[in-house]
Coordinates of C-alpha atoms in Angstrom, one line a residue:
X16 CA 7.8 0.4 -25.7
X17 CA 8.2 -3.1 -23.6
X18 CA 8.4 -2.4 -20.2
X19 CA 8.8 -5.2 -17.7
X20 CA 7.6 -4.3 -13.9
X21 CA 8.6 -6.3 -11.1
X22 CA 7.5 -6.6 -7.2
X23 CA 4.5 -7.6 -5.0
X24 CA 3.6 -9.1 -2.3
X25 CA 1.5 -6.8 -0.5
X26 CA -1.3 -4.3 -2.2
X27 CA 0.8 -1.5 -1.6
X28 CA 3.3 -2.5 -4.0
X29 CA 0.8 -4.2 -6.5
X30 CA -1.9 -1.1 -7.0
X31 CA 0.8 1.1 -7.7
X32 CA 2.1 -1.0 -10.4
X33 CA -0.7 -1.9 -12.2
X34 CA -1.7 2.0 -11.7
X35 CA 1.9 2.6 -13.8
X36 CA 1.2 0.2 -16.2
X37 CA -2.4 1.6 -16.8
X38 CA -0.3 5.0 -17.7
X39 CA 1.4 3.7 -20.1
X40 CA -1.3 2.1 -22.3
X41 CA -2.7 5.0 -22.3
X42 CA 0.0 6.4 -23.2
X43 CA 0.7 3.5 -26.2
X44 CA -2.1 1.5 -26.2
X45 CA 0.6 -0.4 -28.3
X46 CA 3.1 -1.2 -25.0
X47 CA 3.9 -4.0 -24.1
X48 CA 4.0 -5.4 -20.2
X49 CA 5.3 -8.2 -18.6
X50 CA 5.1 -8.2 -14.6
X51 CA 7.3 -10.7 -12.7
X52 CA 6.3 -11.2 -9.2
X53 CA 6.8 -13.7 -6.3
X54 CA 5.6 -17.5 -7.0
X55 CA 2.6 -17.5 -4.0
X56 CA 2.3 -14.5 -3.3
X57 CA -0.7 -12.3 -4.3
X58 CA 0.3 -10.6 -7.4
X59 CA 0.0 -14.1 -9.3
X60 CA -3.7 -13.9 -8.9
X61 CA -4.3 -9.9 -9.2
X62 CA -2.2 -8.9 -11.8
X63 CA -4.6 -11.4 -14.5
X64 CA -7.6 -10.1 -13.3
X65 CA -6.1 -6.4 -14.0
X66 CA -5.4 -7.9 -17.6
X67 CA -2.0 -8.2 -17.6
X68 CA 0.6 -11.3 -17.8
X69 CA 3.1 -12.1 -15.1
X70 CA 5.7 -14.5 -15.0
X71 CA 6.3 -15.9 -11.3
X72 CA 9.9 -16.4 -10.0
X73 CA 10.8 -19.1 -7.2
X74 CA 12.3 -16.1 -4.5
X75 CA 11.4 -15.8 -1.1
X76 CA 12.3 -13.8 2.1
X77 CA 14.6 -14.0 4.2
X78 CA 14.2 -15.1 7.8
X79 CA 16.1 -12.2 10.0
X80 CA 15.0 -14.0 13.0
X81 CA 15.7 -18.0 12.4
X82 CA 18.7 -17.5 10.5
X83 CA 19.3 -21.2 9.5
X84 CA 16.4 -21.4 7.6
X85 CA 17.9 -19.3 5.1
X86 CA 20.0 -22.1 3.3
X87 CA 16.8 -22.9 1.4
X88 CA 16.1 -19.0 0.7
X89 CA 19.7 -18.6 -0.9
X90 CA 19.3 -21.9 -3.7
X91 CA 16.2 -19.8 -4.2
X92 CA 17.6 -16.8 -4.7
X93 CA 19.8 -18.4 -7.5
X94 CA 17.2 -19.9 -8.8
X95 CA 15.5 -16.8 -9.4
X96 CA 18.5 -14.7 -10.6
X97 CA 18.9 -17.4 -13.6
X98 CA 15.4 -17.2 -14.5
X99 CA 15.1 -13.3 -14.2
X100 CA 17.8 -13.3 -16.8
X101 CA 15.7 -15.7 -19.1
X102 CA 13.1 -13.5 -18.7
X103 CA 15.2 -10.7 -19.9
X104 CA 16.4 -12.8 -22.7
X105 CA 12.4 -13.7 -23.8
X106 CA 11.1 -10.8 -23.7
X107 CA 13.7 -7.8 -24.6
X108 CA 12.6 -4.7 -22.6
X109 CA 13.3 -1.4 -23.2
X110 CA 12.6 -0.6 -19.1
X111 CA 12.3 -2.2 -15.8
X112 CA 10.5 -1.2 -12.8
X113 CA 10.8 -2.1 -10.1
X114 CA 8.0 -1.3 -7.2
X115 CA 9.5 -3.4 -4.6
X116 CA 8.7 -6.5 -3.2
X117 CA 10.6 -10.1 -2.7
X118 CA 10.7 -10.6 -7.2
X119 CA 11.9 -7.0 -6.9
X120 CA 15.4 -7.7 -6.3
X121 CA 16.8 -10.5 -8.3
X122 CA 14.7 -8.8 -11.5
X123 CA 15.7 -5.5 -11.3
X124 CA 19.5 -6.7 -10.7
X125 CA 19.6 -9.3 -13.7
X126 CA 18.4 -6.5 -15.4
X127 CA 21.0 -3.4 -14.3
X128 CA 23.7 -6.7 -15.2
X129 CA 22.3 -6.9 -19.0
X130 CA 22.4 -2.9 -19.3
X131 CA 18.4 -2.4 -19.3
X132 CA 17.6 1.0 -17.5
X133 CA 15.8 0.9 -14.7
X134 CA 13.4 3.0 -12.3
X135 CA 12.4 2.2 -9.0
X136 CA 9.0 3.1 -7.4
X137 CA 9.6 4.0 -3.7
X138 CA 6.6 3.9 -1.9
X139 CA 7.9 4.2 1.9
X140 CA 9.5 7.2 3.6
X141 CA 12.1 4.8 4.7
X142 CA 13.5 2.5 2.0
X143 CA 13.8 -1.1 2.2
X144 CA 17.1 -2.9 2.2
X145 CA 17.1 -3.8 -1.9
X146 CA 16.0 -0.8 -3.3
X147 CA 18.8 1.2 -1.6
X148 CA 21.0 -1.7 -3.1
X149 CA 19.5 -1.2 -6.2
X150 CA 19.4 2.6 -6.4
X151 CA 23.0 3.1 -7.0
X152 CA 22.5 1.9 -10.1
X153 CA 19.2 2.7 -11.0
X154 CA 18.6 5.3 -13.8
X155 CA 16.0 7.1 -12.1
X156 CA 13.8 7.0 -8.4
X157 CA 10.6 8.1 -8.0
X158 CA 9.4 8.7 -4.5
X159 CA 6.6 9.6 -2.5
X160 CA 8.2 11.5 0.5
X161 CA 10.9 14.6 0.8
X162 CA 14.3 13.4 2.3
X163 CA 15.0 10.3 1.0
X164 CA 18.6 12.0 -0.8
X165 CA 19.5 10.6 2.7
X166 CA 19.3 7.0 1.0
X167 CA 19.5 7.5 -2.6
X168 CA 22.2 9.8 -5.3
X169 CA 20.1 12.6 -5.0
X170 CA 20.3 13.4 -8.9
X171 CA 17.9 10.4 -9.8
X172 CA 15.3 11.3 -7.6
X173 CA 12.1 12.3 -8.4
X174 CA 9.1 13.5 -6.0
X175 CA 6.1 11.6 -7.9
X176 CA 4.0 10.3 -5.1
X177 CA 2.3 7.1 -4.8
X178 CA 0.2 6.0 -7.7
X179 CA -3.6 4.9 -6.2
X180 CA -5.9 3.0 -8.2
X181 CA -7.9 5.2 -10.6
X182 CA -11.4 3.9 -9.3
X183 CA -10.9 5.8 -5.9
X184 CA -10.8 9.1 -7.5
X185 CA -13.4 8.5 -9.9
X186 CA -16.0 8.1 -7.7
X187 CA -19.0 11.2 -8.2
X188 CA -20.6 10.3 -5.0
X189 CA -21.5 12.3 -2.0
X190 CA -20.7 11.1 1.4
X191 CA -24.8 10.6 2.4
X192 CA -25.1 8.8 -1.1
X193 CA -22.4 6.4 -0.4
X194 CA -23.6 5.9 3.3
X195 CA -27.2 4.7 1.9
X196 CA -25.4 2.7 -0.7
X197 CA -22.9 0.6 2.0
X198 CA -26.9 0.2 4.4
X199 CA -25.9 2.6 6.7
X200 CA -27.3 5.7 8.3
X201 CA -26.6 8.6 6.7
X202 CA -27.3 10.9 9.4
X203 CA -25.0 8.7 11.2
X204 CA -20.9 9.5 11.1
X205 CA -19.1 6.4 10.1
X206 CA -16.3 4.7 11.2
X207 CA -14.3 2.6 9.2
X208 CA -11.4 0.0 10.3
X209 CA -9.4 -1.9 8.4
X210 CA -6.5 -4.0 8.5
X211 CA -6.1 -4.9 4.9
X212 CA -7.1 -7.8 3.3
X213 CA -5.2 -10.4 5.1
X214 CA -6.7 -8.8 8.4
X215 CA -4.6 -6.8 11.4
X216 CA -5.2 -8.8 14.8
X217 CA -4.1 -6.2 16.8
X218 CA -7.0 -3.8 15.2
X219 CA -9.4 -6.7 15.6
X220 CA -8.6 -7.4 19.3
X221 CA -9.0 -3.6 20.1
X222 CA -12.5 -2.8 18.0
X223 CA -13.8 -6.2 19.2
X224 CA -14.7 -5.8 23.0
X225 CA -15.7 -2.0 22.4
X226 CA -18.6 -2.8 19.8
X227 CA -21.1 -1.8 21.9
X228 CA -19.3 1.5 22.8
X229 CA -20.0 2.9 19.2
X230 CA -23.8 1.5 19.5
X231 CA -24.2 3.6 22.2
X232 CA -22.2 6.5 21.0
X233 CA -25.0 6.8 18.1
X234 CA -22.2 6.5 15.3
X235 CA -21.8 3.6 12.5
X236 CA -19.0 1.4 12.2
X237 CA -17.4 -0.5 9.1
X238 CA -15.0 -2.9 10.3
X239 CA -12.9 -4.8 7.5
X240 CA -11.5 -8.2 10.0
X241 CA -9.6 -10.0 6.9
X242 CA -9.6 -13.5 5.6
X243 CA -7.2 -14.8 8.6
X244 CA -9.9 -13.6 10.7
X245 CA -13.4 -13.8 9.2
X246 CA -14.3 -17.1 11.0
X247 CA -14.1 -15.1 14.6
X248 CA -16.0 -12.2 13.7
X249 CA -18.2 -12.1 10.7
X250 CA -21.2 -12.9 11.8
X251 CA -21.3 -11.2 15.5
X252 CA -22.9 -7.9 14.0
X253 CA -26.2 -9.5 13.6
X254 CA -29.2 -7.7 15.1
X255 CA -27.0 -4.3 15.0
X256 CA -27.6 -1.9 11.6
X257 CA -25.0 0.4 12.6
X258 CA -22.6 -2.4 12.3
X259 CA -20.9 -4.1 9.8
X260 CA -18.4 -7.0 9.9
X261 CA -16.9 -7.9 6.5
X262 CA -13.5 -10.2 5.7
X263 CA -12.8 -7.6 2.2
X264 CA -13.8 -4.9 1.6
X265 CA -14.1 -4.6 -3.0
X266 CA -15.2 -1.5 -3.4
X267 CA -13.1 0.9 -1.4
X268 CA -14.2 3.9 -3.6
X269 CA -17.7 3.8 -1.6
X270 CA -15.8 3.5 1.6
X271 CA -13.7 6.0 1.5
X272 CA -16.3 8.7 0.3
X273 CA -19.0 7.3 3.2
X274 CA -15.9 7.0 6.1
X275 CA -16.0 10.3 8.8
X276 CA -13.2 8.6 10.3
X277 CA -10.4 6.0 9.3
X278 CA -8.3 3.9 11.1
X279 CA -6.0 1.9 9.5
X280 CA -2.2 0.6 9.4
X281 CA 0.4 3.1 7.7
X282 CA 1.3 1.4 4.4
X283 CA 2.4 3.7 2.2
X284 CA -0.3 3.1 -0.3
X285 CA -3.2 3.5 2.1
X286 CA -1.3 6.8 3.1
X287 CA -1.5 7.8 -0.6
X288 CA -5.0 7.4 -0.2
X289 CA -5.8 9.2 2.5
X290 CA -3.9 12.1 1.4
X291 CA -5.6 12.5 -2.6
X292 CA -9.0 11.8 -0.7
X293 CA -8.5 14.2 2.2
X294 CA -9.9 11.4 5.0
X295 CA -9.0 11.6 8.9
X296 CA -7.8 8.8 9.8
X297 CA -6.2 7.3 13.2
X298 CA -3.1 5.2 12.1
X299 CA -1.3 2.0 13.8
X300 CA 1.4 1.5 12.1
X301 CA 2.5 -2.3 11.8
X302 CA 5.6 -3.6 14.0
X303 CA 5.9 -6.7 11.4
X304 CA 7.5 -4.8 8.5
X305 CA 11.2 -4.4 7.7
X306 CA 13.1 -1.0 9.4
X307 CA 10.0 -0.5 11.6
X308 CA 9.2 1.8 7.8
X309 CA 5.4 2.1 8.6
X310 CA 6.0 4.1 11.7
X311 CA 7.8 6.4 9.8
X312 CA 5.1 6.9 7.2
X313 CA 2.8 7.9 9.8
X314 CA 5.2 9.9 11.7
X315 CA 5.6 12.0 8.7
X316 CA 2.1 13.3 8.7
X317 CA 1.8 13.5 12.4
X318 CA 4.4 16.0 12.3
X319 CA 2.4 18.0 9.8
X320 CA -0.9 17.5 12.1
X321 CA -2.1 15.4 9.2
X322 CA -2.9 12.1 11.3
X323 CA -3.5 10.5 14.7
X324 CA -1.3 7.7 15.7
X325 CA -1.2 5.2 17.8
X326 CA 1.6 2.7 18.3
X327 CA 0.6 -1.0 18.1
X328 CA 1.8 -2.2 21.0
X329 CA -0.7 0.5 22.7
X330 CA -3.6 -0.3 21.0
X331 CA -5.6 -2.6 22.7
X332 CA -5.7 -0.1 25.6
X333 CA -5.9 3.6 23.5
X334 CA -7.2 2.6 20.4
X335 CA -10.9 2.8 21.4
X336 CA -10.7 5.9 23.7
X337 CA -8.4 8.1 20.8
X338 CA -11.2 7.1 18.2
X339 CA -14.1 8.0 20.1
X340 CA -12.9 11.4 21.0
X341 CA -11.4 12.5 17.4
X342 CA -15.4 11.1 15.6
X343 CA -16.7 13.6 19.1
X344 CA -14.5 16.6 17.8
X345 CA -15.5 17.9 14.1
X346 CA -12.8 20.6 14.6
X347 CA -10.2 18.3 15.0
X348 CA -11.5 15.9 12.1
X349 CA -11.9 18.8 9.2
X350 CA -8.0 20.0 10.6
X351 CA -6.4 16.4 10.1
X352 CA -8.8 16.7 6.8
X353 CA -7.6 19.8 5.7
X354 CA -3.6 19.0 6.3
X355 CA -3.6 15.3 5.0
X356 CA -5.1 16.7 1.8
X357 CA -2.2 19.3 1.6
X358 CA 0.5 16.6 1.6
X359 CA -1.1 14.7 -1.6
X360 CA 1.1 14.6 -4.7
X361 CA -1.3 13.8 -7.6
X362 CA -1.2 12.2 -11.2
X363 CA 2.1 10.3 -9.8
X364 CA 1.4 7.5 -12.8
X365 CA 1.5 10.3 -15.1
X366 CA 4.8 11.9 -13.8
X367 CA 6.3 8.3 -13.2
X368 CA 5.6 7.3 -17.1
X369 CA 6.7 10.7 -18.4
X370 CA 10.7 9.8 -16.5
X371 CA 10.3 6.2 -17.7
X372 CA 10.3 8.1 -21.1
X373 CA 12.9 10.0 -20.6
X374 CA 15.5 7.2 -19.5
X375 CA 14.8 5.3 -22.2
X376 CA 15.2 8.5 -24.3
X377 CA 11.8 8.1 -26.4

């Protein structure tokens, strides 16, 4: 089978398609893939160095808030549209997914226009603009939360889950083992914040002046600043072994199993994670994403008792205090434990491959 997946832009959309395209070789180690992601963006670099090819088209987003800047994000809309349609031409698939993203929408339209089926991965509670476009005509969507027939025919939907990247739930480790192995104390709970790779100000400007607080608390902390902001922090922790100030974090398989507590933003992929690893977590959802969709992620586990939230714009004043009374309260943390492990829907590659199947009747 050739199967072309397209989107990116942000991990959330790129684990989970390289997670379904790891499904299918090994389902037929004889597939072929082609991605098609967003010239610039960050699938051009991490879809390689999973070992698969992409082919970049020239789209972009558009600006909702200067709207005459858009001029130039419509010729490149066009342009992308006629290549999407060479790409279809060149490489003949049998499928295309689509995981969303800004190369999302003018691949996964050229290729409803030529008749190729298609299945959109739909990662969010709350679905972007395109993919409701494109799910009229879609042949199948799989999605990660209950109630989205309020955006989608309800006859092609499928509850699958997020796919995660395999190496997080492969990991054998104990929590005290992977504690020693990150340098830290294992006697010690551990807090871990991060704000994705790129780096989440408004978590850096709230963890920042409290450092000391968790020094003097007796508990560990793991903070993950991001590229944007490395130059400000990494550095500061010196002289402090319960602290750790890193711009990435690579091997989130150790983190997760050392963390007692995570605070994080509420993409829909770090929710996935969460829930198949059963972690605690605190939850500030991002305000710069379209239809406000990561405060709905995390208010669909807060209405289970499944997470902690706290909105962004609160933060800097209730971020510390919430944190350091949830790591205080075990009862609380093995609850919120207990309930976000519940919601996890696993082998979601699996069940995504096996309808990719069945549209293309194979």
């Amino acid at each position: 089978m050739k199967v072309l997946i397209s989107g990116g832009g942000t991990g959330g959309h790129i684990f989970p398609a390289i997670a379904i395209a790891d499904a299918v070789k090994r389902r037929d180690p004889q597939a072929e893939i082609l991605f098609v992601g967003a010239q610039g963006r960050m699938e051009m670099e991490r879809v390689p160095k999973a070992g698969y090819d992409i082919v970049g088209l020239p789209v972009a987003g558009f600006d909702r808030k200067r709207l005459w800047r858009n001029f130039a994000v419509i010729v490149r809309l066009m342009r992308s549209m006629l290549k999407a349609r060479k790409v279809l031409r060149d490489f003949k698939p049998d499928v295309a997914v689509g995981v969303g993203g800004y190369a999302s929408g003018p691949m996964l339209k050229a290729a409803q226009r030529a008749g190729v089926p298609t299945l959109l991965q739909e990662q969010n509670s709350y679905p972007g603009v395109t993919n409701k476009i494109l799910g009229a005509k879609a042949k199948a969507i799989c999605v990660a939360y209950e109630g989205t027939e309020r955006f989608f025919p309800q006859d092609k939907i499928t509850l699958t889950g997020n796919p995660v990247r395999a190496a997080l739930l492969e990991s054998a480790m104990s929590q005290r083992q992977a504690k020693e192995a990150l340098g830290f104390d294992p006697d010690k709970k551990l807090i871990v914040v991060t704000g994705g790779s790129l780096g989440a100000k408004t978590l850096n400007e709230s963890i920042c002046p409290v450092v000391d607080m968790f020094k003097k608390q007796g508990v560990s902390l793991l903070w993950q600043c991001g590229k944007y902001y490395a130059d400000l922090y990494v550095g500061t922790d010196k002289g402090n072994p319960d602290l750790q100030i890193v711009p990435f974090i690579s091997d989130m398989a150790t983190v997760y199993r050392a963390a007692d507590l995570m605070v994080a933003r509420a993409g829909a992929g770090t929710i996935s994670e969460l829930q198949l690893l059963g972690k605690a977590s605190v939850l500030v959802p991002s305000p710069n994403v379209a239809e406000d969709h990561q405060r709905k992620n995390a208010m669909a586990l807060v209405e289970r008792e499944a997470a902690v939230m706290v909105p962004d714009s609160e933060a800097r004043e209730k971020l510390p205090d919430t944190i350091m009374t949830l790591i205080a309260d075990d009862r609380r943390c093995a609850a919120l434990s207990r309930n976000i492990s519940q919601m996890a829907l696993r082998d979601s590659d699996e069940k995504i491959v096996d309808k990719l199947y069945e549209i293309t009747s194979r």
